[in-house]
Structure formats: C-alpha cells, structure tokens
Short mmCIF file of C-alpha atoms and ligand atoms in Angstrom, two decimals:
data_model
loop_
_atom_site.label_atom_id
_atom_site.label_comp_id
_atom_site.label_asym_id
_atom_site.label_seq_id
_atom_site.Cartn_x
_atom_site.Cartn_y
_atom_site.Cartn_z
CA UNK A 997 108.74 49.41 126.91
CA UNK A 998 108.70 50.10 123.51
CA UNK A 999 105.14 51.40 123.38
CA UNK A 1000 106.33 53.69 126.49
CA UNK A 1001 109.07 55.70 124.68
CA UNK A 1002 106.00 56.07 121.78
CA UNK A 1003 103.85 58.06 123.97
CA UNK A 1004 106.39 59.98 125.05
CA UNK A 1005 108.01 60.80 121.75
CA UNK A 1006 104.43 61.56 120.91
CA UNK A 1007 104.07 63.63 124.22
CA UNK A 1008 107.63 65.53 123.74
CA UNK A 1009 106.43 66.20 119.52
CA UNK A 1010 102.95 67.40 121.06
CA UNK A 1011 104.96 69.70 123.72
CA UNK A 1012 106.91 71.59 120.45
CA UNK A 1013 105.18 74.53 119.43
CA UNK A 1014 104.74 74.03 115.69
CA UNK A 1015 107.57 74.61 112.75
CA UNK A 1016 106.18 76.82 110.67
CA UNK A 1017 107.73 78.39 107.42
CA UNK A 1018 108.81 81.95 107.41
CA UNK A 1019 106.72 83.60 105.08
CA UNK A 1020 107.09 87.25 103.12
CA UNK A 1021 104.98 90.98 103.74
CA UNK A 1022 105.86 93.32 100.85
CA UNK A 1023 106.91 96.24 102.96
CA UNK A 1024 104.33 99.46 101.35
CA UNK A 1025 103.99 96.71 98.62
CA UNK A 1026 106.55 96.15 96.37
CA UNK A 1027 107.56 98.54 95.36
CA UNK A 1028 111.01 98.50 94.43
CA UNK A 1029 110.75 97.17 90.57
CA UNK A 1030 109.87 99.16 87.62
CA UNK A 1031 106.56 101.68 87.60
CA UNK A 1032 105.64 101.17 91.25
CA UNK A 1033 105.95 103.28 94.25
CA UNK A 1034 105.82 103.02 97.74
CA UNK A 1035 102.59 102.29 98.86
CA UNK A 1036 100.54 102.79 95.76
CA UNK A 1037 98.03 100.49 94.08
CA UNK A 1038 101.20 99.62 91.80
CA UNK A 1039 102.58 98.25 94.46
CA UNK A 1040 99.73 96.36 95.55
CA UNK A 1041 99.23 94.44 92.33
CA UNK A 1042 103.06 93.80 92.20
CA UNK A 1043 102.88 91.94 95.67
CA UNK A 1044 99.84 90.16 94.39
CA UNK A 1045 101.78 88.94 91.16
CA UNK A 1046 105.35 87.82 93.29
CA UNK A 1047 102.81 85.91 95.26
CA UNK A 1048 103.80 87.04 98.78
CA UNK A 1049 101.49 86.43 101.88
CA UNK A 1050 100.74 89.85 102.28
CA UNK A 1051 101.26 94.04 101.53
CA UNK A 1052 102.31 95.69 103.98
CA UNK A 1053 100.75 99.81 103.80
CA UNK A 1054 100.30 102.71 105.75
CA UNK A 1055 97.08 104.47 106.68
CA UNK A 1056 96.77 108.21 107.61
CA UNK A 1057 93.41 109.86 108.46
CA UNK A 1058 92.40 113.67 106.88
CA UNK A 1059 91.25 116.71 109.16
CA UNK A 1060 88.07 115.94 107.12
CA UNK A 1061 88.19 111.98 108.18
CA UNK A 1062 89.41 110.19 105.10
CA UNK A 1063 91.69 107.30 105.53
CA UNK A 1064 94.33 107.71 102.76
CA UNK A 1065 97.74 105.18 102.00
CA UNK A 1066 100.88 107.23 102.76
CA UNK A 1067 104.00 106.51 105.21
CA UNK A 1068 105.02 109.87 106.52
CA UNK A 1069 102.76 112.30 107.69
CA UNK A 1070 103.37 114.61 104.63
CA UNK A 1071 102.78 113.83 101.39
CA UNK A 1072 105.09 116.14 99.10
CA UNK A 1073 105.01 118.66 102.34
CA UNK A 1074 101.23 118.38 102.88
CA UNK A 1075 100.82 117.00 106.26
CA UNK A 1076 98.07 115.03 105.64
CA UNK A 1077 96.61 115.03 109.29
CA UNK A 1078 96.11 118.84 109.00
CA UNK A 1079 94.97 119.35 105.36
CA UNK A 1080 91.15 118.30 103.75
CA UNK A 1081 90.99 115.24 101.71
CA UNK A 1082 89.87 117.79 98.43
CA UNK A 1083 93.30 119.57 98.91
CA UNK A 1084 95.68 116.46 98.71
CA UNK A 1085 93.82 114.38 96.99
CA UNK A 1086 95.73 115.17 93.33
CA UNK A 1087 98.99 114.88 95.08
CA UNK A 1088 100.98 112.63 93.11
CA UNK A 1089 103.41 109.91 94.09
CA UNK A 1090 106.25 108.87 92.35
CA UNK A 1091 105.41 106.43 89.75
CA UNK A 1092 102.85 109.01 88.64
CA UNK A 1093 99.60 108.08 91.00
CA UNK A 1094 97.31 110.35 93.18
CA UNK A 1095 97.53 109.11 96.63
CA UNK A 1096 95.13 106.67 97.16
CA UNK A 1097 92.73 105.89 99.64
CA UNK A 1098 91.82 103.14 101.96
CA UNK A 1099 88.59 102.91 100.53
CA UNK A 1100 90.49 102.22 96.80
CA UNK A 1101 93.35 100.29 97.94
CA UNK A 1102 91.14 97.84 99.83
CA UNK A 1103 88.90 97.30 97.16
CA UNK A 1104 92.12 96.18 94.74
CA UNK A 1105 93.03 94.33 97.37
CA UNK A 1106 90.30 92.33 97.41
CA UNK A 1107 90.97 91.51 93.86
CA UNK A 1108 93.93 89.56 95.14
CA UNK A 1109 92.12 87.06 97.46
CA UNK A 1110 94.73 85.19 98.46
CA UNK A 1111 96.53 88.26 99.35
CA UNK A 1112 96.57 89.41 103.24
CA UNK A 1113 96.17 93.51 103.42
CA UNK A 1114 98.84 94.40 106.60
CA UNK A 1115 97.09 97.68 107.54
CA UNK A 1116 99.72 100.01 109.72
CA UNK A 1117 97.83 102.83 111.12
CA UNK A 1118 100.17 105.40 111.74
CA UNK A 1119 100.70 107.23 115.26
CA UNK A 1120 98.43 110.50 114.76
CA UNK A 1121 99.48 113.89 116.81
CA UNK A 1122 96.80 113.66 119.48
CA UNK A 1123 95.28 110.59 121.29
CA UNK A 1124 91.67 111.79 120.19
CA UNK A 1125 92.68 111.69 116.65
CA UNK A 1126 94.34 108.15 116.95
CA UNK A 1127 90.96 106.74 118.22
CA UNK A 1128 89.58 108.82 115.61
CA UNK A 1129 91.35 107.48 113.22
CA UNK A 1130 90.68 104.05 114.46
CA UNK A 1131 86.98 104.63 114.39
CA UNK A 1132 87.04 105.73 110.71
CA UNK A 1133 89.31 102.88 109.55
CA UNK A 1134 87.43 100.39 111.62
CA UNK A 1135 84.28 101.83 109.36
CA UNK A 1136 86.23 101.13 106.22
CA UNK A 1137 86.99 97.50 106.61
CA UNK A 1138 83.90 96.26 107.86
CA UNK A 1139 82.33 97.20 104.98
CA UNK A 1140 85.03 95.84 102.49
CA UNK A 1141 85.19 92.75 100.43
CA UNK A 1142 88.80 92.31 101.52
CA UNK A 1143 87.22 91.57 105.33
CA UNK A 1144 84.49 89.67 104.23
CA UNK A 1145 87.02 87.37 102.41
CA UNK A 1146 89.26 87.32 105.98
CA UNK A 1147 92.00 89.37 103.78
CA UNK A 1148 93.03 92.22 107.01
CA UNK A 1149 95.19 92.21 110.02
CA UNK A 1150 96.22 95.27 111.45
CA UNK A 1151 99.53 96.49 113.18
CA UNK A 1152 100.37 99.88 114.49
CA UNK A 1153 103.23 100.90 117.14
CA UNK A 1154 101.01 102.25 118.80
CA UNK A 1155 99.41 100.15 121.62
CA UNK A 1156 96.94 102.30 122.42
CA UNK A 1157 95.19 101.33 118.65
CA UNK A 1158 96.18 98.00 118.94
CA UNK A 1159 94.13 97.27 121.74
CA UNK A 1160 91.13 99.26 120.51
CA UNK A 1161 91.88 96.83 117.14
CA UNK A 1162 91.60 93.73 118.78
CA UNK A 1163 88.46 95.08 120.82
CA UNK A 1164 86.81 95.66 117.82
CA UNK A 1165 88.07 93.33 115.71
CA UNK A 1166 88.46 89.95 117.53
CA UNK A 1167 88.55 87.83 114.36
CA UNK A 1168 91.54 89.56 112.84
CA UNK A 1169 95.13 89.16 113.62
CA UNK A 1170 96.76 92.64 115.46
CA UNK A 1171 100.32 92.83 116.29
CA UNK A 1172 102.60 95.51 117.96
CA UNK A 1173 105.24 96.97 116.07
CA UNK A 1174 107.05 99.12 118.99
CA UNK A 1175 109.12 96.21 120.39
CA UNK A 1176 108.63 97.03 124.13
CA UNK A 1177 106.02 94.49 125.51
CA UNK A 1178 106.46 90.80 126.74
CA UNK A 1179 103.78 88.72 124.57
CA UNK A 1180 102.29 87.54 128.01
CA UNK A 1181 101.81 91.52 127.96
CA UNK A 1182 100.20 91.41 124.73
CA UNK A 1183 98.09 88.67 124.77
CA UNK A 1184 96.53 89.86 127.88
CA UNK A 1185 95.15 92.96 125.80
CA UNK A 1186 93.88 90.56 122.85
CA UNK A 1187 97.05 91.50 120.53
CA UNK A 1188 97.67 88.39 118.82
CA UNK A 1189 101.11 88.63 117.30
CA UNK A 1190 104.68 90.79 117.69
CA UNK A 1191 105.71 92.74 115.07
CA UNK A 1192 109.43 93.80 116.02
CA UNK A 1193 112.81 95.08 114.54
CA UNK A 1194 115.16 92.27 113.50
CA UNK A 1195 117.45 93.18 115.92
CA UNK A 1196 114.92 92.70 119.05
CA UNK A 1197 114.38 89.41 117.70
CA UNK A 1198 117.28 88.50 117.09
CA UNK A 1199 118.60 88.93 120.90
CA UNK A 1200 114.97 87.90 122.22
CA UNK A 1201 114.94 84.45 121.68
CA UNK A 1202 112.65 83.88 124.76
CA UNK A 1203 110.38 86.32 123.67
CA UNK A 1204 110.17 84.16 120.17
CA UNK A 1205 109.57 81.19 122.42
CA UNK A 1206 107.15 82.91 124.40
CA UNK A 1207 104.64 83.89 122.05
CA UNK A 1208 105.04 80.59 119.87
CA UNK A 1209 103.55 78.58 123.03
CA UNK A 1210 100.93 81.24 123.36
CA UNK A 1211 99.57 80.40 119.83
CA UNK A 1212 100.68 83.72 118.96
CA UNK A 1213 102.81 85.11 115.85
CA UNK A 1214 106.23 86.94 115.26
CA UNK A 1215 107.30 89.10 112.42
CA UNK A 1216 110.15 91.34 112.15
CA UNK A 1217 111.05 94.18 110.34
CA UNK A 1218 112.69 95.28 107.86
CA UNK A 1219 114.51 92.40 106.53
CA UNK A 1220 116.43 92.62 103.35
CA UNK A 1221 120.08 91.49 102.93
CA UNK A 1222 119.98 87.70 102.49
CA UNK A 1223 122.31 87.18 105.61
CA UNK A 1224 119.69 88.73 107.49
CA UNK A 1225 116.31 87.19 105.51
CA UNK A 1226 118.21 83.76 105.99
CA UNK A 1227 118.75 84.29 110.16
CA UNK A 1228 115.60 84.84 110.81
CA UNK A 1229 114.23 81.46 109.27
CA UNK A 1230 117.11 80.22 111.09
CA UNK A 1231 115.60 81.72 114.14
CA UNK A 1232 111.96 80.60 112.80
CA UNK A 1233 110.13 83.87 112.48
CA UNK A 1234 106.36 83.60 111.18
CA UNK A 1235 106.94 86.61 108.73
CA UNK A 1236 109.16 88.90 107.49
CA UNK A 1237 108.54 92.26 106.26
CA UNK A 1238 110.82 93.41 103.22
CA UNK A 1239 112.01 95.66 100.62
CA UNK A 1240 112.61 92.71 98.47
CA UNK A 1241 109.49 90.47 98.27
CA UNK A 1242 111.10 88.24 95.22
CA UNK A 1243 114.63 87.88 96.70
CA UNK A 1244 113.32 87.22 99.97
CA UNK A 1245 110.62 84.22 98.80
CA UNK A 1246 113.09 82.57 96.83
CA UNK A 1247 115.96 82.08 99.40
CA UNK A 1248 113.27 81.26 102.13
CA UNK A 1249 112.05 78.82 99.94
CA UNK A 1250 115.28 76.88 98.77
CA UNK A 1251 115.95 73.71 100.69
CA UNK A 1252 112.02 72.99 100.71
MG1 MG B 1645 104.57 100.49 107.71
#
C-alpha cells in the first residue's frame, strides 16, 4: 500500500509543471540610476553589474539598413526608419551617448556572458520593411559573439517577425509581446514563450498554465511597484521586465 501512494505522489510531482523562480529583464537596460539612459551601452553595463538575467532593448532598422538601439521611432525627431544611418548617427541620448548600434551593443553584450540580450524589434511602417528589418538583424546576430555564447532571444509584438524569428532561429527563445494569442497558438508557429502586460496575466491564469505544460515561458511587462513585482511571483511568472532591476531582484529574492 505504502509503496502505491509512492508512485503516485511521484506520478502527481511528475504531472506539476516545474516551480521555477521569477527572474528580472532590465527594461532598455537599467537605466534609471545615475549616468545611464534608456537603452544605451550605459545601460547595458549597469544590468550586467545588478546581475539581472537579461537587458531588455529596442532595435530599429535605417532607410540605409543599419540596425540601431532606440525605443520610439524618432530619435530627438529623426524618425529613424526614414533617415540614413550617416545623418543620425551623432544624435545624442541623454546621458551624453550617440545612439548606438546593434552591431556595438551586441558586442558589449557579449562582454557580459552571463547576461541574456532581450532583442525587441520594433513594428516598422510597412510589412516589407519589417522582414527587412528581420533579415538585417538576423545578419547581425549570427555573426556575434553574444550568439555564439547562446546570449539572444528575441521578442517583438509583432507576430509576423516572431514567426520569421523562430524560422530562422530555432535555437533561440522568441516570445510575443502583443497579448492576443493562446500559447497552443504560439507554439504551433515555433514561438516559444509569452511576453504579455501584467494585467493579461494577471486575469489569464489558464493561459499561465497553458504554456507552463507546453514547456514554454511567460514574462510580463512592465513590472515595477513592489505590490505588483511581488504578485506576479505569487502568480509564478518566468520573468519580469522592469524599470527597477535592483528593487525588483531583491524582493523576488527574499524568502529564498
Ligand atoms: Mg521594448
């Protein structure tokens, strides 16, 4: 009898999908703290020295083709998809840095091994530039220490990219940021994780479910008061993305 209620405490543990702890994305890095800025290398190092899982940054592609880090689609007024890399390129942010590129931020990244790179490639005007823009990123990374070392996932709201992603990039992680597909959905497509607002998963507890027994992963966005940081380990998110890497790490990790 006793060896009977074994196996199947063994069977029902087997059944669970895995407890895993939440862990932090520096949303555009972190940049929030003194001398950084919103996706800049600044940022990037700053993640790397609060010791988060990964930087979050955002990728727009030139008329000419190159992949720069910004989050809108202007940068002071330049809208990036319609200008020449030469004519932006000394536009400054605001710790004082030229805009980078992919090609530079990747290569810091890769600096920071233990560091994931969260690339979010931004919804262009036109379908043919968001495969574009796909294309020339896709270039990028394969040819980057930071993919060599297994350092990139990608996420983008759109799906259209996400798909193309996980076509040509079945050994990273791709999620979906727009928070309007069933995992089942996703999987299907090769998208590997959901990347939605808080407030999708906070109501879409099946959803959570759902993509934990499908091996898949769920982070949610942006997460920064501690009431909210603390509900979703409650809930038992993968990640969170946040404006506050070094509040967020230490109240996910007390209790441990
Ligand atoms: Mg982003």
């Amino acid at each position: 009898m006793k060896k009977i209620i074994c196996s199947l405490f063994a069977a029902v543990l087997l059944a669970l999908p895995l407890a895993s702890q939440t862990k932090v994305i520096a949303h555009r890095g972190f940049w929030k703290t003194e001398g950084s800025a919103q996706n800049s290398i600044a940022a990037l190092e700053k993640a790397a020295d609060a010791q988060v899982y990964g930087a979050e940054f955002d990728v727009w592609v030139t008329r000419d083709g190159v992949a720069v880090i910004n989050h809108n689609k202007d940068i002071n007024g330049i809208v990036i998809e319609k200008t020449d890399y030469e004519d932006l390129k000394g536009e400054k942010l605001s710790n004082g840095e030229t805009i980078p590129t992919l090609k530079e931020y990747l290569k810091e990244g890769a600096r920071h091994r233990k560091m994931k790179l969260i690339l979010e490639l931004k919804d262009h005007s036109t379908d043919k530039n968001d495969m574009r823009a796909v294309e020339i990123v896709a270039e990028l990374v394969k040819d980057s220490k930071a993919y060599r070392r297994g350092q990139m996932e990608f996420i983008s709201f759109d799906y259209e990219m996400c798909k193309k992603f996980a076509e040509l990039f079945p050994d990273i992680p791709v999620a979906y940021l727009n928070g309007d597909k069933s995992p089942s959905a996703l999987k299907k497509v090769g998208i590997d994780g959901l990347d939605y607002h808080k407030t999708i998963m906070a109501v879409r507890k099946d959803w959570l479910r759902e993509a934990h027994n499908l091996g898949m992963t769920v982070n949610v966005w942006t997460v920064n008061k501690d009431a909210s940081i603390l509900k979703m380990k409650e809930i038992g998110v993968d990640f969170i993305t946040t404006d506050h890497p070094v509040r967020a790490k230490e109240l996910l990790e007390q209790g441990e």
